[in-house]
Coordinates of C-alpha atoms and ligand atoms in Angstrom, one line a residue:
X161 CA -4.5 47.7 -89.1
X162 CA -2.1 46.7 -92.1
X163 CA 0.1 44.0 -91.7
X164 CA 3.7 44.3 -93.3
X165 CA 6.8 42.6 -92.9
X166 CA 8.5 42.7 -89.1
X167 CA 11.5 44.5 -89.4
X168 CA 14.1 46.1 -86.8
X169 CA 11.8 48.8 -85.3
X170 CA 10.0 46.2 -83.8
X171 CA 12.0 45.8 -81.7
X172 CA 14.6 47.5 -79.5
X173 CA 17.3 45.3 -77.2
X174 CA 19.0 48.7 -75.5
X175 CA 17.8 48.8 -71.8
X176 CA 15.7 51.4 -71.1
X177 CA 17.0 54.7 -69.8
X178 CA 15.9 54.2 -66.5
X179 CA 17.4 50.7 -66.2
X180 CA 21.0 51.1 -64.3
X181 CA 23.5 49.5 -65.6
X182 CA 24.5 46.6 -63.0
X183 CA 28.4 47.3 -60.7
X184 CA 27.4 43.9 -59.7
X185 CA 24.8 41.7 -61.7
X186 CA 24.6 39.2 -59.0
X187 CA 23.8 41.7 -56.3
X188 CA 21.0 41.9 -54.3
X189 CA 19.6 45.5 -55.0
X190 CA 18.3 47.1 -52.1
X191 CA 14.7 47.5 -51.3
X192 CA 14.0 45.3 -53.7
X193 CA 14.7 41.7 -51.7
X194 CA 12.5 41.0 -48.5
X195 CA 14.2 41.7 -45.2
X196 CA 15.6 37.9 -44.7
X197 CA 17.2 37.6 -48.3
X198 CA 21.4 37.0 -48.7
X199 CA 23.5 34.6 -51.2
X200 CA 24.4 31.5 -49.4
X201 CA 27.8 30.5 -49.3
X202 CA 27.1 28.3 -52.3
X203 CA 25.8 31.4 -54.0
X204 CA 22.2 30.6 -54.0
X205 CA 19.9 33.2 -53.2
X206 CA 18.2 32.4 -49.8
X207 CA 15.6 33.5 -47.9
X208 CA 14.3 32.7 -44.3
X209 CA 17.3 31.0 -44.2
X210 CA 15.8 28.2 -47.0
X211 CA 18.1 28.4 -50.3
X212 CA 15.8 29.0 -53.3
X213 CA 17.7 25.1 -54.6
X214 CA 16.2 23.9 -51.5
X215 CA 13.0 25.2 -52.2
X216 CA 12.7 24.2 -55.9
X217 CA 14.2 20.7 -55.0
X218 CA 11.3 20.2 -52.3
X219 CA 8.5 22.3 -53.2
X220 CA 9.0 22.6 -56.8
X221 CA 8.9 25.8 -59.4
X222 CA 6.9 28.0 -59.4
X223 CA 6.7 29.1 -56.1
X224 CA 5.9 32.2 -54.0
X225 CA 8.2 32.2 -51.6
X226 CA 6.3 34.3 -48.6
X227 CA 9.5 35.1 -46.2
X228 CA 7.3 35.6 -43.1
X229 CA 9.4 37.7 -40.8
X230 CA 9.4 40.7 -43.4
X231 CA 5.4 40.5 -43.7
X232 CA 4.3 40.4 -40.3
X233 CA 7.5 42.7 -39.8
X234 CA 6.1 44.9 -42.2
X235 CA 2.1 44.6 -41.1
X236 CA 3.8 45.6 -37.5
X237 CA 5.2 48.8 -38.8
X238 CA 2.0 50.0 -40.4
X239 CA 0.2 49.3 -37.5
X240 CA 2.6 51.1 -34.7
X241 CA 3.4 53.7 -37.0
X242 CA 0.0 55.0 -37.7
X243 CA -0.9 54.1 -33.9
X244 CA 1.9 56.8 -32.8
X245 CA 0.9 59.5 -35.3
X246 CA -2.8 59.5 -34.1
X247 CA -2.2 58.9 -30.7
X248 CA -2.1 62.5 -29.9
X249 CA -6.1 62.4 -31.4
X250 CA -8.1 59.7 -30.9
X251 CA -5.8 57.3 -32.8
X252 CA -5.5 54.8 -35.6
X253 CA -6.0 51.9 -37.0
X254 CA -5.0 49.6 -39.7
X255 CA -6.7 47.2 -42.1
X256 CA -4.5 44.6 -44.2
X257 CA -6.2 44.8 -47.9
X258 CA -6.9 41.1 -48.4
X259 CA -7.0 41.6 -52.0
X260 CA -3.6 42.0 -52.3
X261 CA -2.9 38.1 -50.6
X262 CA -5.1 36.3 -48.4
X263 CA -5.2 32.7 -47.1
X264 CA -6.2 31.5 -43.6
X265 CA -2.2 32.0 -42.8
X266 CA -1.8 35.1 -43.4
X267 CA -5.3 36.3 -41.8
X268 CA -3.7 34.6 -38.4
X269 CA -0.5 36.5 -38.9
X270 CA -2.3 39.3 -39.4
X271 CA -5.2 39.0 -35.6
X272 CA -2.1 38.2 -33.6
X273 CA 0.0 41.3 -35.0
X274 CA -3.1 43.7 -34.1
X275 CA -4.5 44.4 -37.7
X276 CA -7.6 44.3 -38.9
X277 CA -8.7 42.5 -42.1
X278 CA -10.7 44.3 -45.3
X279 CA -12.3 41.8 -47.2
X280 CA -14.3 42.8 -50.4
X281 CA -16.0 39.5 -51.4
X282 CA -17.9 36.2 -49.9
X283 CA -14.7 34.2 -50.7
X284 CA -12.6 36.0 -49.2
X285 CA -14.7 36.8 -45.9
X286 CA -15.2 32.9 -45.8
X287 CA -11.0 32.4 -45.5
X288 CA -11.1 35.3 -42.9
X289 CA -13.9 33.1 -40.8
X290 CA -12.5 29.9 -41.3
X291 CA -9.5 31.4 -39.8
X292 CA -11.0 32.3 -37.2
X293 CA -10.4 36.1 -37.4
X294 CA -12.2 38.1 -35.3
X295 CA -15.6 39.2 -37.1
X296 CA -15.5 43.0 -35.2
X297 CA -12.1 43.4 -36.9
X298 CA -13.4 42.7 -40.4
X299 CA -14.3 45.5 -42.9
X300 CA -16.6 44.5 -45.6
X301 CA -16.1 46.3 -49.4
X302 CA -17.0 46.5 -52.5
X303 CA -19.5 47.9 -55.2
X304 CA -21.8 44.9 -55.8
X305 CA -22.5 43.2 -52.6
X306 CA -24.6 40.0 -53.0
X307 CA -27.9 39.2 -50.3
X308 CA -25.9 36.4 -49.3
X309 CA -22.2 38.1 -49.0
X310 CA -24.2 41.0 -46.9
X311 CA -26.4 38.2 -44.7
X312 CA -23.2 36.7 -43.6
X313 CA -21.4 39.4 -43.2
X314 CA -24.3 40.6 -41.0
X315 CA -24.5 36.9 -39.4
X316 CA -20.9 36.7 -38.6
X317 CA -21.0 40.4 -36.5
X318 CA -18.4 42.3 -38.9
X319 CA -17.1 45.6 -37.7
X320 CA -18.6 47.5 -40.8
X321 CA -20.1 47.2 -44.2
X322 CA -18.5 49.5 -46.2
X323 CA -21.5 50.9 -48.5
X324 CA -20.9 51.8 -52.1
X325 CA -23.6 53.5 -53.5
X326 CA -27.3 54.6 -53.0
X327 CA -29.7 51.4 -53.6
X328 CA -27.0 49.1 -51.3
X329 CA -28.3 51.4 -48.3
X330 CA -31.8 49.9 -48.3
X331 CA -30.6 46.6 -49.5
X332 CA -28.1 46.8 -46.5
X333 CA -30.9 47.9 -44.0
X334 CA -33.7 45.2 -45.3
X335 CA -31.4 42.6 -44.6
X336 CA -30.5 44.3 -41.0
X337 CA -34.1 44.4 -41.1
X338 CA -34.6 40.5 -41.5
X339 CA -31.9 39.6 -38.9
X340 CA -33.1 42.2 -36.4
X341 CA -30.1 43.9 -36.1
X342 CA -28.6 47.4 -36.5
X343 CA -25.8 47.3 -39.2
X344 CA -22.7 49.5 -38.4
X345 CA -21.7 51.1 -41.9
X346 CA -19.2 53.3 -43.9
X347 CA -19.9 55.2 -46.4
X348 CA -17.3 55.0 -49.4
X349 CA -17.2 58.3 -50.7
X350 CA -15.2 59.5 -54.1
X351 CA -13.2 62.6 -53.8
X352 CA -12.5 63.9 -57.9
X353 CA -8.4 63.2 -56.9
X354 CA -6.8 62.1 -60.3
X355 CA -4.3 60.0 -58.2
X356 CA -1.2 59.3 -60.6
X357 CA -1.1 55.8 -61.0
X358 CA -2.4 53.6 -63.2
X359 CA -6.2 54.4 -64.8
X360 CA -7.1 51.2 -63.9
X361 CA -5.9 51.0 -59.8
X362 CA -7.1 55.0 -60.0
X363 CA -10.5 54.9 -58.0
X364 CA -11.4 58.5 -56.6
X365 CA -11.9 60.2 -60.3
X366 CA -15.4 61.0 -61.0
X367 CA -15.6 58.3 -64.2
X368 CA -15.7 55.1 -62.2
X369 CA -17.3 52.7 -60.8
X370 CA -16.5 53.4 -57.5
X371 CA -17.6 54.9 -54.2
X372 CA -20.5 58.0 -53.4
X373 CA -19.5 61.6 -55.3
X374 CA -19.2 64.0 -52.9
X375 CA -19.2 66.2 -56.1
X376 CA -22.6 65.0 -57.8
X377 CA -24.2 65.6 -53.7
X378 CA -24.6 61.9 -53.5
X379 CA -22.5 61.3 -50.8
X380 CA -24.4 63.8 -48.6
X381 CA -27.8 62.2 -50.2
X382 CA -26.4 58.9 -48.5
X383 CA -25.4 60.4 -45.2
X384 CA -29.1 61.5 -45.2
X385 CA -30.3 58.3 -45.8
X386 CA -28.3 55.8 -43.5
X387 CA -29.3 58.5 -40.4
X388 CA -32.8 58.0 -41.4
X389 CA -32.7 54.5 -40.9
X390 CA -33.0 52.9 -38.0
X391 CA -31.4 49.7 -39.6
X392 CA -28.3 51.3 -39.9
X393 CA -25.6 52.7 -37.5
X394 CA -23.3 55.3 -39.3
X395 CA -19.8 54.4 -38.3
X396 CA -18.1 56.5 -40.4
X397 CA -16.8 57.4 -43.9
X398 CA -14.2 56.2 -46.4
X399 CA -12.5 57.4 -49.0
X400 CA -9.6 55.4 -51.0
X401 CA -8.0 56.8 -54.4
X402 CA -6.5 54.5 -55.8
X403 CA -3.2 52.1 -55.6
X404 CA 0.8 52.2 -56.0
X405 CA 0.8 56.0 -55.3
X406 CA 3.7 57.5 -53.8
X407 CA 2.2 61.2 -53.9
X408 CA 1.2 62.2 -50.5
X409 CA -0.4 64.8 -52.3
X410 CA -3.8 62.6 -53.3
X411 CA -3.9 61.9 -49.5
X412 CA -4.1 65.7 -49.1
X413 CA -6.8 66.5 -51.8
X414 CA -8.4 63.5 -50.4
X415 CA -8.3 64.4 -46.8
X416 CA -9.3 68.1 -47.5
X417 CA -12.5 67.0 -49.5
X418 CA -13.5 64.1 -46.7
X419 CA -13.1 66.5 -43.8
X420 CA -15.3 69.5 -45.8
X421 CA -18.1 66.7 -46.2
X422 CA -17.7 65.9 -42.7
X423 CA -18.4 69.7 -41.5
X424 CA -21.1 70.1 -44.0
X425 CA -22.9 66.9 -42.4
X426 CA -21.8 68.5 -38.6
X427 CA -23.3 71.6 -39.9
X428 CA -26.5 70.7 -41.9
X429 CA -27.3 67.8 -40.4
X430 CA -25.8 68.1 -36.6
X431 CA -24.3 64.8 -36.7
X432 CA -20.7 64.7 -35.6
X433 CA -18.8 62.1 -38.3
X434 CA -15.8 60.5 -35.5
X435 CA -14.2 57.7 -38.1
X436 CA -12.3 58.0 -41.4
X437 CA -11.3 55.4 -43.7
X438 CA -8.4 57.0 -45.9
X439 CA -8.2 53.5 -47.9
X440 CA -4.6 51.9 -48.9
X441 CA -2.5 52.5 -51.6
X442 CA 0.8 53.2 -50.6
X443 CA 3.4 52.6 -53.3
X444 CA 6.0 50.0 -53.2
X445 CA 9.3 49.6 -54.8
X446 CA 9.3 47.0 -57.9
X447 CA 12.6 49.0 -59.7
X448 CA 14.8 51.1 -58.9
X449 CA 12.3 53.6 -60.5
X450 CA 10.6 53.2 -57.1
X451 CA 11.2 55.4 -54.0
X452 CA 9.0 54.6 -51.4
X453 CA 8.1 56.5 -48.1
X454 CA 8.7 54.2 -44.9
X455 CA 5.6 53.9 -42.7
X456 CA 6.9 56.4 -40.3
X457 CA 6.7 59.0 -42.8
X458 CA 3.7 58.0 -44.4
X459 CA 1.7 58.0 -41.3
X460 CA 3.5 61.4 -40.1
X461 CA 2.6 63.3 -43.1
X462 CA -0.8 62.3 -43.6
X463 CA -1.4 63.1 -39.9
X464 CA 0.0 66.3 -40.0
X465 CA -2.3 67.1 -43.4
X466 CA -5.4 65.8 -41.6
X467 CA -4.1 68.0 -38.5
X468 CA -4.0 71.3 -40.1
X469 CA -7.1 70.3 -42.5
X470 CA -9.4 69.5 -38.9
X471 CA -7.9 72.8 -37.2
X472 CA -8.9 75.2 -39.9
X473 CA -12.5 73.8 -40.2
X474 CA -13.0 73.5 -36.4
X475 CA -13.6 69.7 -36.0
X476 CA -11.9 67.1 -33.6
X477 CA -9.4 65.2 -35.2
X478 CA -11.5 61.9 -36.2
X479 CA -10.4 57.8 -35.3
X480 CA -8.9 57.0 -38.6
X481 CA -8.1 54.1 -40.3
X482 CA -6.5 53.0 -43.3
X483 CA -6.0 49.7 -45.1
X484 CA -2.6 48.9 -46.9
X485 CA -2.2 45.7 -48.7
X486 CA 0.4 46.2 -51.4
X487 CA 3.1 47.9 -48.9
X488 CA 2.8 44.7 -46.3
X489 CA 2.1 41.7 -49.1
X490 CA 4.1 42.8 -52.0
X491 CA 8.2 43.3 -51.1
X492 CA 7.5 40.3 -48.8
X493 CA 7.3 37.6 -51.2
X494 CA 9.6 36.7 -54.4
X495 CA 7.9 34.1 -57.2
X496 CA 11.2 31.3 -57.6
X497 CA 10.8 29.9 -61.2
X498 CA 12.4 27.2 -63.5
X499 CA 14.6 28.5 -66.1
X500 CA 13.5 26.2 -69.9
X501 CA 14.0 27.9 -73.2
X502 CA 16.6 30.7 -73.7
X503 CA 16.4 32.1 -77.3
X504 CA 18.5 34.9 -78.9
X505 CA 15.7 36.5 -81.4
X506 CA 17.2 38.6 -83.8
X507 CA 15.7 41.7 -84.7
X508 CA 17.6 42.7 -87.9
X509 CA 21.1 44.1 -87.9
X510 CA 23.3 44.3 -84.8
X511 CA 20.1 44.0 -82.8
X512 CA 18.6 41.1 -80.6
X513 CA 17.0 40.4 -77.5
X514 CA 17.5 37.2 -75.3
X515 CA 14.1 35.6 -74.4
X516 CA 14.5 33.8 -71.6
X517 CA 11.0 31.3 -70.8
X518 CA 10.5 30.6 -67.4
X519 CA 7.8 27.7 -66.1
X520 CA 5.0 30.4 -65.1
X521 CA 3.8 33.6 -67.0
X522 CA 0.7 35.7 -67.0
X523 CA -1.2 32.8 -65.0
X524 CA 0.5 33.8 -62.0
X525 CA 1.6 37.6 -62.5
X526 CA -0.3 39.0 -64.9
X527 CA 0.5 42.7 -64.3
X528 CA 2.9 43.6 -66.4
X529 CA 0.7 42.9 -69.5
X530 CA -2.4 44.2 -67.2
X531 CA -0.6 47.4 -65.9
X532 CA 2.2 47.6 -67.6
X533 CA 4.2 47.1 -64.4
X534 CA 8.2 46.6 -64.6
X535 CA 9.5 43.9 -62.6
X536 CA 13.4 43.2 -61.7
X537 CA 14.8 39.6 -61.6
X538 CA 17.8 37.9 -60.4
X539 CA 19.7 34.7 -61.5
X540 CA 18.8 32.7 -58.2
X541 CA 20.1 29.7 -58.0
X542 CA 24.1 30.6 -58.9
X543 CA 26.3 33.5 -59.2
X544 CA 28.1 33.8 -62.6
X545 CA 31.0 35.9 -63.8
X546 CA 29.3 36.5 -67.0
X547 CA 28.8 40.2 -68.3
X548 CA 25.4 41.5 -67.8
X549 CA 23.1 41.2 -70.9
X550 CA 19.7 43.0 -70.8
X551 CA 16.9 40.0 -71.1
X552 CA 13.4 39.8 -70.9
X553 CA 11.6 36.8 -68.8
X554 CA 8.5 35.3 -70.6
X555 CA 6.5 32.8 -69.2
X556 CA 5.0 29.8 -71.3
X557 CA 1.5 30.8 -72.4
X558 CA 0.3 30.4 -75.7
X559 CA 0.6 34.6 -75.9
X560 CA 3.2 37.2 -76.9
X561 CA 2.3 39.4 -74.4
X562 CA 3.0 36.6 -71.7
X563 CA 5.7 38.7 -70.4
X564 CA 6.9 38.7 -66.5
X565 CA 10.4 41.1 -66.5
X566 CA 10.2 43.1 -69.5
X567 CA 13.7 44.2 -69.4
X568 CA 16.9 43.4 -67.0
X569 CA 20.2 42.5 -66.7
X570 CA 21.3 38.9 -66.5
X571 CA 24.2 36.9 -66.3
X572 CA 24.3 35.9 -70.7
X573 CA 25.1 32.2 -69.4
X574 CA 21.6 32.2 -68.1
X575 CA 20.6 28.9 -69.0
X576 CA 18.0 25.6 -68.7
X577 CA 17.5 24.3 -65.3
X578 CA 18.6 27.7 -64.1
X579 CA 16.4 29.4 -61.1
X580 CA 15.3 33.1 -61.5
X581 CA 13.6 34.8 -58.9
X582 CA 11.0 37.9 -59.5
X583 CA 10.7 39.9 -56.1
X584 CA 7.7 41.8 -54.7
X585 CA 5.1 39.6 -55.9
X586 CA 3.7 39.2 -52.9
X587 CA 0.7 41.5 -53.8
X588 CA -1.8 41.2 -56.7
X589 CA 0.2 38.8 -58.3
X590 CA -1.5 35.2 -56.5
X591 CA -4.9 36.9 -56.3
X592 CA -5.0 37.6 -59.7
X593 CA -3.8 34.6 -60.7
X594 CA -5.9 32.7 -63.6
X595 CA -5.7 28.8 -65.2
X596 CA -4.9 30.3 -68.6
X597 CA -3.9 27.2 -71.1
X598 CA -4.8 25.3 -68.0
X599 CA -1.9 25.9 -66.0
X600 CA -2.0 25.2 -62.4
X601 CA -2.0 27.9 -60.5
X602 CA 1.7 27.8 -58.3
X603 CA 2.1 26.6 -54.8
X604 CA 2.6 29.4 -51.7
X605 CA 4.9 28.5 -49.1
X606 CA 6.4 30.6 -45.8
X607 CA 10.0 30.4 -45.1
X608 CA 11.0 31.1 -41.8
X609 CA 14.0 30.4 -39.6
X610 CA 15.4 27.5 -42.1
X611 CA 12.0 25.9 -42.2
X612 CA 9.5 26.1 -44.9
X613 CA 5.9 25.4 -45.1
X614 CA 3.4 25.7 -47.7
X615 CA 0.6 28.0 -47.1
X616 CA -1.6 27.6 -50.7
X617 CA -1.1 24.0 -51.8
X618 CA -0.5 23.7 -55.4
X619 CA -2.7 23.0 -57.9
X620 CA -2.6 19.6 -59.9
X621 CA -3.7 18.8 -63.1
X622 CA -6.7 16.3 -61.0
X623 CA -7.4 20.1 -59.6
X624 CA -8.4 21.2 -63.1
X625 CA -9.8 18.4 -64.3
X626 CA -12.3 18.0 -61.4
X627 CA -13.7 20.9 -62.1
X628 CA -14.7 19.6 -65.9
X629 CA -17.6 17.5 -65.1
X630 CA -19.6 18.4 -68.2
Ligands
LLP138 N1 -8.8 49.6 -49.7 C1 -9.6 49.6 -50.7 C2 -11.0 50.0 -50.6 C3 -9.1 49.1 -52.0 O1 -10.0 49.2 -53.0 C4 -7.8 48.7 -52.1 C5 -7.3 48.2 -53.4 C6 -7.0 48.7 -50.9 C7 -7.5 49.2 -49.8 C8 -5.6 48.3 -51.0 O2 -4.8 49.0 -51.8 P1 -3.2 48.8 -51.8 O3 -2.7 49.3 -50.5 O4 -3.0 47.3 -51.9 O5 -2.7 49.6 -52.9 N2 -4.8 44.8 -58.9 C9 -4.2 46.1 -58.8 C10 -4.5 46.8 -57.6 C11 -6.0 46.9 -57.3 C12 -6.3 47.6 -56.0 C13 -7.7 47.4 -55.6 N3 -8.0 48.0 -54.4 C14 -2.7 45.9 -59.0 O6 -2.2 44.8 -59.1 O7 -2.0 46.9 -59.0

């Protein structure tokens, strides 16, 4: 591509159209903060009853803040409201999605609130088992399952391997085979929904890496297989279609697809399939683009789909399951950063855009340059009676694209030494977290009840160079 001079159309400070204008730009918008969050009556933004000053002061910038009551308050709701919308059949239950956040902490919070735990890698089945989660409650994913990953996961007595495609059944049943057991399994099946999300959280389209084809007549090849084996137990199948969807619609496809497989297999095969996985996904609110459903209505509309999908093909309503990470992890955590360079770029005539460089950046959320995700952010540590000024919050990697709030309104006397915090990071934003420039990846903490406590320790600069031993 040519390069030419930068001019104007580069570049565009108006807010985007679906950007409200704020009544109040040091207001808390709702949905957005975690259950626990107010101003203090300094004006600090505070949360478990720790003010964000505190925090920074104590723990330092850049944090996530976990506010515990809304996770576990949140992992609670999933749980009952599925549990009440299949208790009718022969109920439900539900698996927190690791991926989204996982340290030995959370995995406690998680066993005593009654949830079961989906792991998808060695790493994060060894946090899991150090935590002392029980193995019967663990799911094992993912589409490239090592010997060793699949040995352990055997070793420790996990509820079910989740398999993902035809050679992992006889690598799952030789190593059954070795241990002299019988490994319970799920088969991960892919339904052809185009769930409308992302491409890259989309994971029930046909082009993917993902999962069985019921389509292509895999997934019934598979079936065929694991009941052939005598290594294997058949516990069930799973389907998940992808992430951040709030059409209930997918979940419909999705259901009606599974539940045809499922009185093929009855039919053809006379095995009677009695559990289904319906995955995660469920959308959350990072904008006020965002309308989420609560769990209630989640779980009551998906139950009444699978309802009237099991009564017109004739077959008992199964045991299902499903495994949200994003809907418990994300709204309950908010990254708190240091405010450093504000710069007013201008963009040629009346335009400009106020940069305002916080201490973190792509290293610890890198989804708005991965997904394009839009983030909101909130002058944290004040309130000001400035006018609102649409800004965008960059971090400080060596990157233009090192972007974490694209666009929102701020106070215009944001300033150095000023705390801004990003809410609903709780999901995907940690995990994904990288050393890029060698930066150290942020602490974790929990707030609860005025008391905070760190959960992820952070990282130090011995951190990273302890790992250079060359
Ligand atoms: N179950 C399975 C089999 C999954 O693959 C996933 C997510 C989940 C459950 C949980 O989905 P959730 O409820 O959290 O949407 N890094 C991306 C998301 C990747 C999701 C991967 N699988 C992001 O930041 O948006």
């Amino acid at each position: 591509m040519r390069a030419h001079e930068a001019g104007a159309l580069h570049g565009n400070d108006a807010a985007p159209t679906w950007l409200p204008y704020p009544a109040d730009v040091n207001a808390l918008i709702p949905g957005l903060w975690s259950s626990t969050c107010r101003r203090d009556a300094e004006g600090a933004l505070e949360v478990g009853g720790v003010s964000v000053t505190r925090i920074a002061e104590e723990a330092g910038t850049p944090t996530f803040v976990v506010d515990e009551t809304d996770f576990r308050e949140r992992a609670r709701a999933f749980r009952d409201a599925f549990a009440t919308a299949f208790a009718p059949h022969a109920g439900a239950d539900v698996y927190y999605a690791g991926k989204a956040f996982l340290c030995g902490a959370v995995a406690r919070w998680v066993q005593e609130d009654g949830l079961g735990l989906d792991v998808c890698t060695g790493g994060e089945l060894a946090i899991a088992l150090r935590a002392g989660f029980p193995a019967e409650r663990i799911a094992l994913h993912g589409n490239n399952k090592s010997d060793s990953e699949i040995r352990r996961a055997l070793e420790a007595g996990v509820g079910r391997i989740v398999i993902d495609s035809l050679p992992e059944i006889e690598q799952v049943a030789e190593i059954a085979g070795q241990l002299d057991v019988t490994a319970p399994v799920m088969l991960r099946v892919t339904t052809g929904v185009e769930a409308h999300t992302h491409e890259f959280i989309a994971t029930a389209h046909e082009d993917q890496k993902f999962g069985l084809s019921i389509t292509s007549g895999d997934a019934f090849t598979a079936v065929q297989q694991v009941l052939a084996s005598d290594r294997l137990a058949l516990h069930g199948l799973h389907s998940h279609i992808g992430s951040q969807i709030f059409d209930v619609g997918g979940f419909e496809v999705a259901a009606r697809r599974v539940l045809d497989l499922v009185a093929r297999i009855r039919a053809e095969l006379g095995h009677t399939i009695d559990h289904l996985d319906l995955g995660g996904g469920f959308g959350v609110m990072y904008n006020t683009q965002h309308t989420p459903s609560t769990p209630e209505q989640l779980a009551g509309g998906i139950a009444g789909i699978i309802e009237k999908e099991c009564h017109e093909l004739g077959l008992e309503v199964p045991h299902v399951a499903f495994e949200p990470g994003r809907a418990i992890a994300g709204p309950s955590t908010l990254t708190l950063y240091g405010v450093g360079t504000v710069k007013d770029v201008r963009l040629g005539g009346p335009h400009h855009r106020l940069y305002v460089s916080v201490d973190g950046g792509m290293s610890d959320n890198v989804r708005t340059a991965l997904y394009d995700a839009d983030y909101s952010c909130l002058l944290a540590s004040r309130v000001s009676d400035e006018a609102p000024e649409v800004v965008r919050v960059v971090g400080k990697h060596c990157e233009s694209g090192d972007i974490v709030v694209k666009d929102e309104y701020m106070p215009l006397d944001v300033q150095r030494g000023d705390l801004v915090a990003v809410p609903v990071t709780g999901a995907y934003c940690y995990s994904l977290a990288s050393n890029y420039n060698h930066v150290p990846r942020p602490a974790v903490i929990a707030v609860k009840d005025g008391q905070w406590r760190t959960l992820v320790r952070r990282e130090s600069e011995d951190d990273l160079l302890a790992l250079d031993v060359g």
